[in-house]
Short mmCIF file of C-alpha atoms in Angstrom, two decimals:
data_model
loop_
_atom_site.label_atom_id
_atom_site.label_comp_id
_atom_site.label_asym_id
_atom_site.label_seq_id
_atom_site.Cartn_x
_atom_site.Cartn_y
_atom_site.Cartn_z
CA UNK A 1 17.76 -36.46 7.52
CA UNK A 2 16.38 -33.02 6.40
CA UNK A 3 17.21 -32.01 10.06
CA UNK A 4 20.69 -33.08 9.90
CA UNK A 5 20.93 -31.42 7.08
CA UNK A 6 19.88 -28.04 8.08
CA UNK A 7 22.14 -28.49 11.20
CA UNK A 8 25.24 -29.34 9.26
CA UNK A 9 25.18 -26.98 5.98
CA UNK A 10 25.20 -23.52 7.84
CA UNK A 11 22.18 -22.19 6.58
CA UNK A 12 21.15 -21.50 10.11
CA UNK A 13 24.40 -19.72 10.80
CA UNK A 14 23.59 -17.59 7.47
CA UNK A 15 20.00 -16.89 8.54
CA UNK A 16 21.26 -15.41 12.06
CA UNK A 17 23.73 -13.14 10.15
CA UNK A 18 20.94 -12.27 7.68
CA UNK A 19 22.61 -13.62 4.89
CA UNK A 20 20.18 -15.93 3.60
CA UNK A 21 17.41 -15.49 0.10
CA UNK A 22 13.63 -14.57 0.81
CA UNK A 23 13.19 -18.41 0.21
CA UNK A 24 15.68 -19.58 2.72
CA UNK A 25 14.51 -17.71 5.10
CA UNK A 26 10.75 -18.65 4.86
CA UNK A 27 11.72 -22.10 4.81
CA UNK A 28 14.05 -21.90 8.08
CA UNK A 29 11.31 -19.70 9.96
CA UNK A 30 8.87 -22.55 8.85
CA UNK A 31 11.04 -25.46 9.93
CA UNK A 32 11.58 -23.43 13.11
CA UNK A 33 7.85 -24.33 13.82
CA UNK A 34 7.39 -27.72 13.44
CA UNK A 35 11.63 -29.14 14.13
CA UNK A 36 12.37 -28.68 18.18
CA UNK A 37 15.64 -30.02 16.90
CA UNK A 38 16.30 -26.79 14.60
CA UNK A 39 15.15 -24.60 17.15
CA UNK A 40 17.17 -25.64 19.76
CA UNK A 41 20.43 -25.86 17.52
CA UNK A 42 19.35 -22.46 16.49
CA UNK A 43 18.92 -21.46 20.11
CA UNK A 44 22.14 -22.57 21.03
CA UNK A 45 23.45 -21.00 17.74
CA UNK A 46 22.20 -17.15 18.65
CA UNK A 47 23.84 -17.58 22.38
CA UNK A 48 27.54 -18.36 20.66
CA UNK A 49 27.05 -15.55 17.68
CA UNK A 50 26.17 -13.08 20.61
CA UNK A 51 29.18 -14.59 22.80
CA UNK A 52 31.30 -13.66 19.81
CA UNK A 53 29.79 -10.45 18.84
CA UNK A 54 30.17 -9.67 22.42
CA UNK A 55 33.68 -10.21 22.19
CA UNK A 56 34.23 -7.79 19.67
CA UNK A 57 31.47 -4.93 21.06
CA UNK A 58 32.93 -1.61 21.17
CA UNK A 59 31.10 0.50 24.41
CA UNK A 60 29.78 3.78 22.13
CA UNK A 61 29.93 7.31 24.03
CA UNK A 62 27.55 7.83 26.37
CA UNK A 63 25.90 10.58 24.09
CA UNK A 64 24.67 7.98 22.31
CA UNK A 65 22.25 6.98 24.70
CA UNK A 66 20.89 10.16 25.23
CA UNK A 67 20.60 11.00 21.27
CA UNK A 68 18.39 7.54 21.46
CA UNK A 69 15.95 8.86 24.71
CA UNK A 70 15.75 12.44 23.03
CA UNK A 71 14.65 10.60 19.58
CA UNK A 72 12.52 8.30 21.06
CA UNK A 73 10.84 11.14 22.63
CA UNK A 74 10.59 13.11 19.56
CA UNK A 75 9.20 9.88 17.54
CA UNK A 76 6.38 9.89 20.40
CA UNK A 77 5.62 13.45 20.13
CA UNK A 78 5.57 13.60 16.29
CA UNK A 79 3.37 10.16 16.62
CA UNK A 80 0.62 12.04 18.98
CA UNK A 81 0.44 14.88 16.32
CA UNK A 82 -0.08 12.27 13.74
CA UNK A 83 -2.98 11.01 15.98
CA UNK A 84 -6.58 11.77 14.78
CA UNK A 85 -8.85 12.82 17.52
CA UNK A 86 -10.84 9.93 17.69
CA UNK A 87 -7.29 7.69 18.52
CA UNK A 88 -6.90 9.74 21.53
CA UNK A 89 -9.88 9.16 22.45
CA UNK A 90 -10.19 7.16 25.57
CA UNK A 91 -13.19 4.46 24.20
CA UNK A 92 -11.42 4.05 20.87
CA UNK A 93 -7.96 3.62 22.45
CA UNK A 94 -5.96 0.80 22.59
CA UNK A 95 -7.49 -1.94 24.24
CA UNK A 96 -4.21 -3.05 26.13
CA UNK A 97 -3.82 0.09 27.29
CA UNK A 98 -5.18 0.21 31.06
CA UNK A 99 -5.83 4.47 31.36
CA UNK A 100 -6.96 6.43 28.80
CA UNK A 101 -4.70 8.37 26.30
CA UNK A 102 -5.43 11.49 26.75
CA UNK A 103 -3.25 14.59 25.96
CA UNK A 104 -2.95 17.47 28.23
CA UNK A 105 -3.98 20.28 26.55
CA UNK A 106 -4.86 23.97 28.49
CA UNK A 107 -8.82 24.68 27.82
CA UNK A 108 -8.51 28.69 28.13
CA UNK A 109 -8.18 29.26 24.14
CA UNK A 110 -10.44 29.64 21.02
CA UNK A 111 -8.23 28.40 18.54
CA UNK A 112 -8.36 24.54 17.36
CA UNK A 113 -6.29 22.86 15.10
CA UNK A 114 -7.63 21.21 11.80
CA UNK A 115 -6.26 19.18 9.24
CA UNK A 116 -4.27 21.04 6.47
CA UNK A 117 -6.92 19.23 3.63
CA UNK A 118 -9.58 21.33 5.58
CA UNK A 119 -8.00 24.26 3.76
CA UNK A 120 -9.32 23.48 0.20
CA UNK A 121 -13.28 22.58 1.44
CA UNK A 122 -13.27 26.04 3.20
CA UNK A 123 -11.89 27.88 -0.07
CA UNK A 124 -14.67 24.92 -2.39
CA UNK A 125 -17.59 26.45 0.55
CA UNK A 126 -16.40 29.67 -0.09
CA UNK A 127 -16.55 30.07 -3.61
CA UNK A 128 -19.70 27.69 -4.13
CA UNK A 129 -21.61 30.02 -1.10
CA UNK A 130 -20.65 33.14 -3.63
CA UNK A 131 -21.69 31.47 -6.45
CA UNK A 132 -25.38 30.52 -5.03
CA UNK A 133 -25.55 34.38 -3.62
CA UNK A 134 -24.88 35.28 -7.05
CA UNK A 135 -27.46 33.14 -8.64
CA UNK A 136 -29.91 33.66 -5.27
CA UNK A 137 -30.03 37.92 -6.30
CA UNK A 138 -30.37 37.25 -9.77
CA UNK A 139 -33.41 35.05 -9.88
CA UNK A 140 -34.61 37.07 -6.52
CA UNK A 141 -34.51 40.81 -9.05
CA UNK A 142 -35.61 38.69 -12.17
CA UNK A 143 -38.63 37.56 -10.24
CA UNK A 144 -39.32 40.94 -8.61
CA UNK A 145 -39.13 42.90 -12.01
CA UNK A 146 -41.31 40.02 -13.72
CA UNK A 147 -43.76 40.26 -10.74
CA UNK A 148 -43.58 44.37 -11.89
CA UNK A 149 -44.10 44.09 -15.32
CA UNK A 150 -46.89 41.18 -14.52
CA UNK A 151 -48.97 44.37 -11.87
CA UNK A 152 -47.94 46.51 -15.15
CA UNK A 153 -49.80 44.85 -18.02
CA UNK A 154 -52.55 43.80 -15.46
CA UNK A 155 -53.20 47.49 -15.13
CA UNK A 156 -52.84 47.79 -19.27
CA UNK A 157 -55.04 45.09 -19.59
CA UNK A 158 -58.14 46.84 -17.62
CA UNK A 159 -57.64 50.01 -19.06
CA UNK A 160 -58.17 48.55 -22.08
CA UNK A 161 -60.47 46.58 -21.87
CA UNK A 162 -64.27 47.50 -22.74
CA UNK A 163 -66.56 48.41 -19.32
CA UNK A 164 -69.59 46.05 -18.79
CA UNK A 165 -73.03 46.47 -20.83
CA UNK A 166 -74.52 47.67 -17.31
CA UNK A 167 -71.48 50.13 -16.46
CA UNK A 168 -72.13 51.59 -19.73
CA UNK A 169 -74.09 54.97 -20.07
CA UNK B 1 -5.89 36.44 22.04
CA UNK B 2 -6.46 32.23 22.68
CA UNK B 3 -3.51 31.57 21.60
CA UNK B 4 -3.01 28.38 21.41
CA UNK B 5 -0.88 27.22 24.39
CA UNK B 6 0.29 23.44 24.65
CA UNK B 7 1.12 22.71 28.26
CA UNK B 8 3.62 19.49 29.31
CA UNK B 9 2.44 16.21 28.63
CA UNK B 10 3.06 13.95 30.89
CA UNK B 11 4.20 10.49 29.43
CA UNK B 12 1.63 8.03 29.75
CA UNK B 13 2.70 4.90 31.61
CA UNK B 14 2.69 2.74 28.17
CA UNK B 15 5.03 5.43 27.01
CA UNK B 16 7.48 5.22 29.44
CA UNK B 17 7.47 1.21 29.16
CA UNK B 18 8.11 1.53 25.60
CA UNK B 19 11.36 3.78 26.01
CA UNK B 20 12.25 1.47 28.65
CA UNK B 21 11.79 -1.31 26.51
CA UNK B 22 14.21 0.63 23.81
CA UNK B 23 16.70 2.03 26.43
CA UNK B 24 16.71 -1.53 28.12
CA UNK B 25 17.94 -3.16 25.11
CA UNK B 26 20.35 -0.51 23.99
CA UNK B 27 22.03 -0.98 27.82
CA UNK B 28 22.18 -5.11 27.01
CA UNK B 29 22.72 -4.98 23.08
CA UNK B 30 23.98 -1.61 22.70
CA UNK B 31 27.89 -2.61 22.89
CA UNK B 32 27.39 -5.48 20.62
CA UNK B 33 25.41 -3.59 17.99
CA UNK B 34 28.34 -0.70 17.65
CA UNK B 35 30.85 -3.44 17.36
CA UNK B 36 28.65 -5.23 14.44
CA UNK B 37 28.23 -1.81 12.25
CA UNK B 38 31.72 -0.44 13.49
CA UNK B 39 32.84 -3.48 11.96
CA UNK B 40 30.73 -2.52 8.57
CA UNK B 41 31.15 1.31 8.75
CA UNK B 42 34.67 1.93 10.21
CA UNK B 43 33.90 5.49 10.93
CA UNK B 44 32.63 6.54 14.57
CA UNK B 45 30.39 9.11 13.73
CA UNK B 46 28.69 7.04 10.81
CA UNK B 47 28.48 4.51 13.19
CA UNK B 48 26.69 6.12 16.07
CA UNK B 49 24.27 7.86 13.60
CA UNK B 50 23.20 4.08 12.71
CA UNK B 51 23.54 2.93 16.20
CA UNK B 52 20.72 5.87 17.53
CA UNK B 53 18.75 5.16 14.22
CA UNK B 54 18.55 1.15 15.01
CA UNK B 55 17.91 1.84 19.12
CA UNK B 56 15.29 4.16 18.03
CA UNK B 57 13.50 2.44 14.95
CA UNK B 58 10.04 1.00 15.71
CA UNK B 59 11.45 -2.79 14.80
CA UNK B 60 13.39 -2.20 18.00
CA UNK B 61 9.75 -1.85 20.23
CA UNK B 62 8.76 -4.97 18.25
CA UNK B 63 11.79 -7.09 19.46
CA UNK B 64 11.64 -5.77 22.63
CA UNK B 65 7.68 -7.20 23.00
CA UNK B 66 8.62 -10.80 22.03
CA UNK B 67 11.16 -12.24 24.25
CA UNK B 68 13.11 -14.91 21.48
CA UNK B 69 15.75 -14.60 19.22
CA UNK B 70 16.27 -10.86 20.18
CA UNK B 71 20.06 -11.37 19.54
CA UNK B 72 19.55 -12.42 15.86
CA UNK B 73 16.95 -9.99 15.21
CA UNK B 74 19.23 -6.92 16.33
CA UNK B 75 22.18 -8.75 14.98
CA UNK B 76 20.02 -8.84 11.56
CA UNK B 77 19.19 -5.33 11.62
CA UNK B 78 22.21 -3.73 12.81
CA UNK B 79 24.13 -5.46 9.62
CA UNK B 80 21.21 -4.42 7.13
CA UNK B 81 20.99 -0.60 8.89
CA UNK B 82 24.95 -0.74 8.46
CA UNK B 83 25.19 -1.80 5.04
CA UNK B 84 22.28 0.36 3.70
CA UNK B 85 24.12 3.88 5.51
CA UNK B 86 27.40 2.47 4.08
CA UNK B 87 28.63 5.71 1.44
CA UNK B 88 30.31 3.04 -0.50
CA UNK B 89 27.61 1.08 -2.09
CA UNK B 90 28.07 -2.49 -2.21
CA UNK B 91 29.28 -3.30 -6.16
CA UNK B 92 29.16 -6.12 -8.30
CA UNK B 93 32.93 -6.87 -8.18
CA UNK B 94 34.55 -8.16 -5.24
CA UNK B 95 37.51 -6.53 -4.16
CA UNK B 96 39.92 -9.68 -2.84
CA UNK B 97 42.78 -7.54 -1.06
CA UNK B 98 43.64 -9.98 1.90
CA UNK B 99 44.29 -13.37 0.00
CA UNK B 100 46.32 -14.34 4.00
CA UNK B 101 42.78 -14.94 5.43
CA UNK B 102 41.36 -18.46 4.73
CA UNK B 103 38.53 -19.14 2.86
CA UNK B 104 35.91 -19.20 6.22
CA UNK B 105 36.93 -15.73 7.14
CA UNK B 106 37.22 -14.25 3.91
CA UNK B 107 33.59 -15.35 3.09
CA UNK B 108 32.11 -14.02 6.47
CA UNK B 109 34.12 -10.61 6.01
CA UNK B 110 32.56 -10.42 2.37
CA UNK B 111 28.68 -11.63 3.54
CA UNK B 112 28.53 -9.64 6.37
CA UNK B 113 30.97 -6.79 6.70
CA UNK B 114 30.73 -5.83 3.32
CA UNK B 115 27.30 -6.86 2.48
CA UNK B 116 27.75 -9.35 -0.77
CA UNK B 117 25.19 -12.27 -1.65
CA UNK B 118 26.37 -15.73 -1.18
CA UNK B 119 25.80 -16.33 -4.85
CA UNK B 120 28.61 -13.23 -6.11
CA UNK B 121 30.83 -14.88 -3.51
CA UNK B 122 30.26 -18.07 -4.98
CA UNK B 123 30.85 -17.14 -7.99
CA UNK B 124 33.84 -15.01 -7.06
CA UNK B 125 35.63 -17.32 -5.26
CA UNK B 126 34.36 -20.68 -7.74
CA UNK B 127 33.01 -22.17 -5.23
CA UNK B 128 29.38 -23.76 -5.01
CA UNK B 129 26.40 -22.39 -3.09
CA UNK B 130 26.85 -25.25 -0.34
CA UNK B 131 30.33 -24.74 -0.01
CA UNK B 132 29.82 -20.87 0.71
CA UNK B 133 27.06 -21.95 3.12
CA UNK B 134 29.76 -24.84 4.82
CA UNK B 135 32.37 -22.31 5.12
CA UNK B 136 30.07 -19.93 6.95
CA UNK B 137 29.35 -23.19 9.48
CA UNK B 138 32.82 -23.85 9.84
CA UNK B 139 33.51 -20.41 11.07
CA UNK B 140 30.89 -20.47 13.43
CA UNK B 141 32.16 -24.07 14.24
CA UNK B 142 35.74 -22.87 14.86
CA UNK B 143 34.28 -20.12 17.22
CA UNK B 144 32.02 -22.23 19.02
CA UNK B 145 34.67 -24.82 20.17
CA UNK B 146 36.59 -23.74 23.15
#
Protein backbone atom coordinates (compact mmCIF):
# COMPACT_ATOMS: atom_id res chain seq x y z
CA UNK A 1 0.00 0.00 0.00
CA UNK A 2 2.84 2.35 1.17
CA UNK A 3 4.42 1.40 -2.25
CA UNK A 4 1.50 2.37 -4.22
CA UNK A 5 1.48 5.19 -2.55
CA UNK A 6 4.88 6.47 -3.16
CA UNK A 7 4.35 5.48 -6.87
CA UNK A 8 1.16 7.41 -7.31
CA UNK A 9 1.65 10.84 -5.22
CA UNK A 10 4.78 12.19 -7.17
CA UNK A 11 7.07 12.40 -4.49
CA UNK A 12 9.48 10.44 -6.56
CA UNK A 13 9.04 12.79 -9.46
CA UNK A 14 9.80 15.73 -6.81
CA UNK A 15 12.85 13.95 -5.39
CA UNK A 16 14.45 13.60 -9.07
CA UNK A 17 13.85 17.37 -9.62
CA UNK A 18 15.24 18.05 -6.12
CA UNK A 19 12.24 19.45 -4.90
CA UNK A 20 11.59 17.45 -1.99
CA UNK A 21 12.26 18.41 2.33
CA UNK A 22 15.45 16.90 4.11
CA UNK A 23 12.78 14.38 5.47
CA UNK A 24 11.39 13.33 2.17
CA UNK A 25 14.30 12.75 0.86
CA UNK A 26 15.81 10.49 3.64
CA UNK A 27 12.76 8.60 3.60
CA UNK A 28 12.73 8.00 -0.37
CA UNK A 29 16.63 7.19 -0.35
CA UNK A 30 15.67 4.71 2.52
CA UNK A 31 12.71 3.11 0.79
CA UNK A 32 15.00 2.99 -2.25
CA UNK A 33 16.87 0.24 -0.22
CA UNK A 34 14.62 -2.09 0.91
CA UNK A 35 11.31 -1.49 -2.12
CA UNK A 36 12.70 -3.08 -5.68
CA UNK A 37 9.31 -1.77 -6.64
CA UNK A 38 10.33 2.04 -5.88
CA UNK A 39 13.52 1.60 -7.39
CA UNK A 40 12.55 0.37 -10.47
CA UNK A 41 9.59 2.98 -10.89
CA UNK A 42 12.26 5.39 -9.97
CA UNK A 43 14.58 3.86 -12.54
CA UNK A 44 12.19 4.08 -15.14
CA UNK A 45 11.29 7.60 -13.80
CA UNK A 46 15.10 9.16 -14.29
CA UNK A 47 15.20 7.55 -18.06
CA UNK A 48 11.78 9.70 -19.05
CA UNK A 49 12.95 13.06 -16.98
CA UNK A 50 16.32 12.72 -18.98
CA UNK A 51 14.25 11.87 -22.32
CA UNK A 52 12.52 15.15 -21.63
CA UNK A 53 15.34 17.20 -20.45
CA UNK A 54 16.99 15.93 -23.48
CA UNK A 55 14.41 17.30 -25.50
CA UNK A 56 14.85 20.63 -24.38
CA UNK A 57 19.05 20.54 -24.09
CA UNK A 58 20.56 23.45 -25.66
CA UNK A 59 24.36 22.25 -27.22
CA UNK A 60 26.62 25.17 -25.20
CA UNK A 61 29.73 26.60 -27.28
CA UNK A 62 32.40 24.55 -27.56
CA UNK A 63 34.49 26.96 -25.24
CA UNK A 64 32.74 25.58 -22.70
CA UNK A 65 34.38 22.44 -22.74
CA UNK A 66 37.64 23.70 -22.77
CA UNK A 67 36.93 26.34 -19.77
CA UNK A 68 35.88 22.83 -17.92
CA UNK A 69 39.50 20.80 -18.96
CA UNK A 70 41.53 24.10 -18.17
CA UNK A 71 39.61 24.25 -14.59
CA UNK A 72 39.81 20.86 -13.93
CA UNK A 73 43.41 21.15 -14.46
CA UNK A 74 43.81 24.10 -12.35
CA UNK A 75 41.61 22.36 -9.42
CA UNK A 76 44.39 19.46 -9.71
CA UNK A 77 47.26 21.72 -9.60
CA UNK A 78 45.96 23.93 -6.73
CA UNK A 79 44.98 20.35 -4.99
CA UNK A 80 48.85 19.06 -5.26
CA UNK A 81 49.97 22.41 -3.64
CA UNK A 82 47.49 21.81 -0.95
CA UNK A 83 49.17 18.34 -0.54
CA UNK A 84 51.42 17.87 2.57
CA UNK A 85 54.56 16.01 1.84
CA UNK A 86 53.77 13.00 3.48
CA UNK A 87 50.36 12.64 0.92
CA UNK A 88 52.70 12.56 -1.91
CA UNK A 89 54.42 10.27 -0.56
CA UNK A 90 54.35 7.01 -2.35
CA UNK A 91 53.75 4.52 1.06
CA UNK A 92 51.15 6.92 2.45
CA UNK A 93 49.35 7.35 -0.90
CA UNK A 94 46.20 6.25 -1.85
CA UNK A 95 45.81 2.74 -1.64
CA UNK A 96 43.75 2.45 -4.99
CA UNK A 97 46.16 4.14 -6.61
CA UNK A 98 48.47 1.49 -8.55
CA UNK A 99 51.98 3.96 -9.04
CA UNK A 100 53.09 6.21 -6.73
CA UNK A 101 52.17 9.99 -6.65
CA UNK A 102 54.99 11.55 -7.02
CA UNK A 103 55.58 15.13 -8.35
CA UNK A 104 58.27 15.99 -10.70
CA UNK A 105 60.25 18.38 -9.25
CA UNK A 106 64.11 19.43 -10.72
CA UNK A 107 66.75 18.45 -7.76
CA UNK A 108 69.51 21.19 -8.84
CA UNK A 109 68.23 23.96 -6.18
CA UNK A 110 68.70 24.90 -2.46
CA UNK A 111 65.57 26.46 -1.85
CA UNK A 112 62.48 24.39 -0.27
CA UNK A 113 59.21 25.46 0.35
CA UNK A 114 57.63 25.54 3.93
CA UNK A 115 54.41 26.20 5.27
CA UNK A 116 53.50 29.95 5.74
CA UNK A 117 52.76 29.06 9.86
CA UNK A 118 56.57 28.18 9.79
CA UNK A 119 57.01 31.94 9.65
CA UNK A 120 55.93 32.77 13.28
CA UNK A 121 58.15 29.63 15.08
CA UNK A 122 61.24 31.04 13.20
CA UNK A 123 60.49 34.76 14.44
CA UNK A 124 59.20 32.73 18.44
CA UNK A 125 63.14 30.78 17.91
CA UNK A 126 64.47 33.91 17.09
CA UNK A 127 63.52 36.08 19.73
CA UNK A 128 63.54 33.26 22.55
CA UNK A 129 67.47 32.29 21.16
CA UNK A 130 68.16 36.30 21.91
CA UNK A 131 66.55 36.24 24.96
CA UNK A 132 68.63 33.08 26.45
CA UNK A 133 71.99 34.87 24.89
CA UNK A 134 70.94 37.71 26.86
CA UNK A 135 70.40 35.93 30.06
CA UNK A 136 73.49 33.26 29.06
CA UNK A 137 76.19 36.71 29.21
CA UNK A 138 74.63 38.03 32.12
CA UNK A 139 74.87 35.17 34.53
CA UNK A 140 78.27 34.13 32.49
CA UNK A 141 79.90 38.16 33.69
CA UNK A 142 77.91 37.92 37.07
CA UNK A 143 79.65 34.67 37.78
CA UNK A 144 83.06 35.77 36.47
CA UNK A 145 83.07 39.10 38.56
CA UNK A 146 81.70 37.05 41.71
CA UNK A 147 84.46 34.43 41.04
CA UNK A 148 86.83 37.98 41.11
CA UNK A 149 85.67 39.46 44.05
CA UNK A 150 85.59 35.71 45.73
CA UNK A 151 90.08 35.46 44.60
CA UNK A 152 89.76 39.24 46.01
CA UNK A 153 88.64 38.83 49.63
CA UNK A 154 90.50 35.40 49.69
CA UNK A 155 93.62 37.46 49.26
CA UNK A 156 92.08 40.13 52.05
CA UNK A 157 91.38 37.44 54.16
CA UNK A 158 95.21 36.11 54.43
CA UNK A 159 96.61 39.32 54.66
CA UNK A 160 94.79 39.75 57.48
CA UNK A 161 94.85 37.21 59.14
CA UNK A 162 97.46 36.56 62.10
CA UNK A 163 100.76 34.22 60.91
CA UNK A 164 101.11 30.89 62.86
CA UNK A 165 102.72 30.73 66.54
CA UNK A 166 105.77 28.89 64.69
CA UNK A 167 106.00 31.53 61.69
CA UNK A 168 106.21 34.06 64.31
CA UNK A 169 109.65 35.66 65.28
CA UNK B 1 71.15 31.14 -7.28
CA UNK B 2 68.75 27.62 -6.70
CA UNK B 3 66.10 29.13 -7.71
CA UNK B 4 63.48 27.27 -7.37
CA UNK B 5 62.48 25.81 -10.78
CA UNK B 6 59.20 23.60 -11.12
CA UNK B 7 59.53 21.47 -14.22
CA UNK B 8 56.14 19.83 -16.10
CA UNK B 9 54.28 17.40 -14.29
CA UNK B 10 53.15 14.87 -16.01
CA UNK B 11 49.48 13.84 -15.11
CA UNK B 12 49.41 10.77 -13.27
CA UNK B 13 47.24 8.08 -14.84
CA UNK B 14 44.45 8.50 -11.93
CA UNK B 15 44.50 12.09 -13.02
CA UNK B 16 43.78 11.72 -16.38
CA UNK B 17 40.85 9.12 -15.51
CA UNK B 18 39.37 11.62 -13.34
CA UNK B 19 39.15 14.45 -16.12
CA UNK B 20 37.97 11.80 -18.28
CA UNK B 21 35.48 10.87 -15.94
CA UNK B 22 34.39 14.82 -15.83
CA UNK B 23 34.86 15.48 -19.62
CA UNK B 24 32.97 12.10 -20.30
CA UNK B 25 29.96 13.23 -18.59
CA UNK B 26 29.96 16.80 -19.76
CA UNK B 27 30.04 15.12 -23.62
CA UNK B 28 26.73 12.79 -22.45
CA UNK B 29 25.04 15.32 -19.89
CA UNK B 30 26.52 18.44 -20.98
CA UNK B 31 23.53 19.47 -23.50
CA UNK B 32 20.96 18.52 -21.02
CA UNK B 33 22.50 20.36 -18.09
CA UNK B 34 22.66 23.90 -20.21
CA UNK B 35 19.10 23.34 -21.18
CA UNK B 36 18.08 22.72 -17.29
CA UNK B 37 19.93 26.10 -15.94
CA UNK B 38 19.25 27.97 -19.36
CA UNK B 39 15.87 27.25 -18.45
CA UNK B 40 16.55 28.82 -14.72
CA UNK B 41 19.08 31.55 -15.75
CA UNK B 42 17.94 32.80 -19.22
CA UNK B 43 21.18 34.49 -19.83
CA UNK B 44 24.05 32.60 -21.88
CA UNK B 45 26.90 33.80 -20.22
CA UNK B 46 25.38 33.21 -16.61
CA UNK B 47 24.60 30.04 -17.84
CA UNK B 48 27.88 28.71 -19.07
CA UNK B 49 29.65 30.17 -15.95
CA UNK B 50 27.30 27.56 -13.97
CA UNK B 51 27.57 24.98 -16.60
CA UNK B 52 31.85 24.96 -16.24
CA UNK B 53 31.30 25.40 -12.38
CA UNK B 54 28.88 22.10 -12.19
CA UNK B 55 31.28 19.99 -14.94
CA UNK B 56 34.09 20.98 -12.81
CA UNK B 57 32.81 20.67 -9.08
CA UNK B 58 34.15 17.65 -7.16
CA UNK B 59 30.29 16.21 -6.78
CA UNK B 60 30.73 15.73 -10.52
CA UNK B 61 34.00 13.04 -9.87
CA UNK B 62 31.66 11.53 -7.25
CA UNK B 63 28.78 10.81 -9.76
CA UNK B 64 30.98 9.88 -12.23
CA UNK B 65 32.49 6.85 -9.71
CA UNK B 66 29.02 5.35 -9.01
CA UNK B 67 27.30 4.30 -12.08
CA UNK B 68 23.20 4.91 -10.85
CA UNK B 69 21.00 7.61 -10.94
CA UNK B 70 23.69 9.89 -12.60
CA UNK B 71 20.80 11.65 -14.50
CA UNK B 72 19.00 12.75 -11.26
CA UNK B 73 22.04 13.57 -9.48
CA UNK B 74 23.26 16.13 -12.30
CA UNK B 75 19.69 16.98 -12.92
CA UNK B 76 19.65 17.83 -8.96
CA UNK B 77 22.65 19.83 -9.04
CA UNK B 78 22.41 21.66 -12.14
CA UNK B 79 18.84 23.14 -10.74
CA UNK B 80 20.41 23.89 -7.15
CA UNK B 81 23.90 25.44 -8.94
CA UNK B 82 21.25 27.41 -11.17
CA UNK B 83 19.09 28.70 -8.62
CA UNK B 84 21.87 29.59 -6.08
CA UNK B 85 23.92 31.85 -9.19
CA UNK B 86 20.42 33.21 -10.03
CA UNK B 87 20.99 37.48 -9.40
CA UNK B 88 17.38 37.50 -8.61
CA UNK B 89 17.02 35.78 -5.36
CA UNK B 90 14.18 33.60 -4.99
CA UNK B 91 11.40 35.80 -2.71
CA UNK B 92 8.69 35.00 -0.58
CA UNK B 93 5.93 36.17 -3.00
CA UNK B 94 5.14 34.40 -6.03
CA UNK B 95 4.91 36.29 -9.01
CA UNK B 96 1.72 34.51 -11.05
CA UNK B 97 2.17 36.31 -14.58
CA UNK B 98 1.03 33.39 -16.93
CA UNK B 99 -2.46 32.41 -15.39
CA UNK B 100 -2.88 30.47 -19.53
CA UNK B 101 -0.64 27.61 -18.20
CA UNK B 102 -2.53 24.92 -16.17
CA UNK B 103 -2.01 24.18 -12.84
CA UNK B 104 0.78 21.05 -13.63
CA UNK B 105 2.96 23.39 -15.54
CA UNK B 106 2.63 26.35 -13.56
CA UNK B 107 3.73 24.36 -10.42
CA UNK B 108 6.82 22.70 -12.19
CA UNK B 109 7.85 26.24 -13.70
CA UNK B 110 7.57 27.68 -10.02
CA UNK B 111 9.48 24.39 -8.16
CA UNK B 112 12.03 24.11 -10.50
CA UNK B 113 12.70 27.03 -12.79
CA UNK B 114 12.27 29.46 -10.28
CA UNK B 115 13.29 27.62 -7.26
CA UNK B 116 10.06 27.93 -4.74
CA UNK B 117 9.20 25.22 -1.94
CA UNK B 118 6.23 23.12 -2.50
CA UNK B 119 4.78 24.48 0.70
CA UNK B 120 4.81 28.62 -0.70
CA UNK B 121 3.28 27.08 -3.80
CA UNK B 122 0.82 25.44 -1.82
CA UNK B 123 0.00 28.02 -0.12
CA UNK B 124 0.05 30.36 -3.10
CA UNK B 125 -1.99 28.60 -5.22
CA UNK B 126 -4.52 27.07 -2.01
CA UNK B 127 -3.83 24.02 -2.76
CA UNK B 128 -2.68 21.12 -0.30
CA UNK B 129 0.79 19.61 -0.01
CA UNK B 130 -0.48 16.32 -1.88
CA UNK B 131 -2.09 18.10 -4.48
CA UNK B 132 1.22 20.14 -5.31
CA UNK B 133 3.01 16.76 -5.13
CA UNK B 134 -0.02 15.08 -7.67
CA UNK B 135 0.31 17.87 -10.01
CA UNK B 136 4.05 17.42 -10.25
CA UNK B 137 3.12 13.44 -11.14
CA UNK B 138 0.69 14.39 -13.55
CA UNK B 139 3.17 16.40 -15.47
CA UNK B 140 5.58 13.82 -15.52
CA UNK B 141 2.58 11.49 -16.36
CA UNK B 142 1.50 13.62 -19.34
CA UNK B 143 5.20 13.53 -20.59
CA UNK B 144 5.74 10.03 -20.11
CA UNK B 145 2.74 8.82 -22.27
CA UNK B 146 3.46 8.81 -25.91
Amino acid sequence: MKTYHYLKNGILEAYLLGLTTEKEKEEVEKLLTTDADVLAELNELETSMEEYFLRNAVPPPPSVREAIELRINETEIKKWDDVPYSHSNPKSAESNSSEPSYINVEFANTHIRVHKNWRAAFIAIFILSKVFLIFGLYYYFKSSSQEQEIIRLKAAVQQTAPLPRSLTP
Amino acid sequence: MGKMKQVYRKPTSQEIIRQADHLSLYDRYGSMAYGIILQIIPEPELAQSVLIDLFSSLQIRSYAEMSAHTTGNIIRLARSKAIAARPVPVTQSIPISNTNDNTEKLVFDLSFCQGYSLEAIAKKLQLSHTNVLKSIYTYFKHLRSP
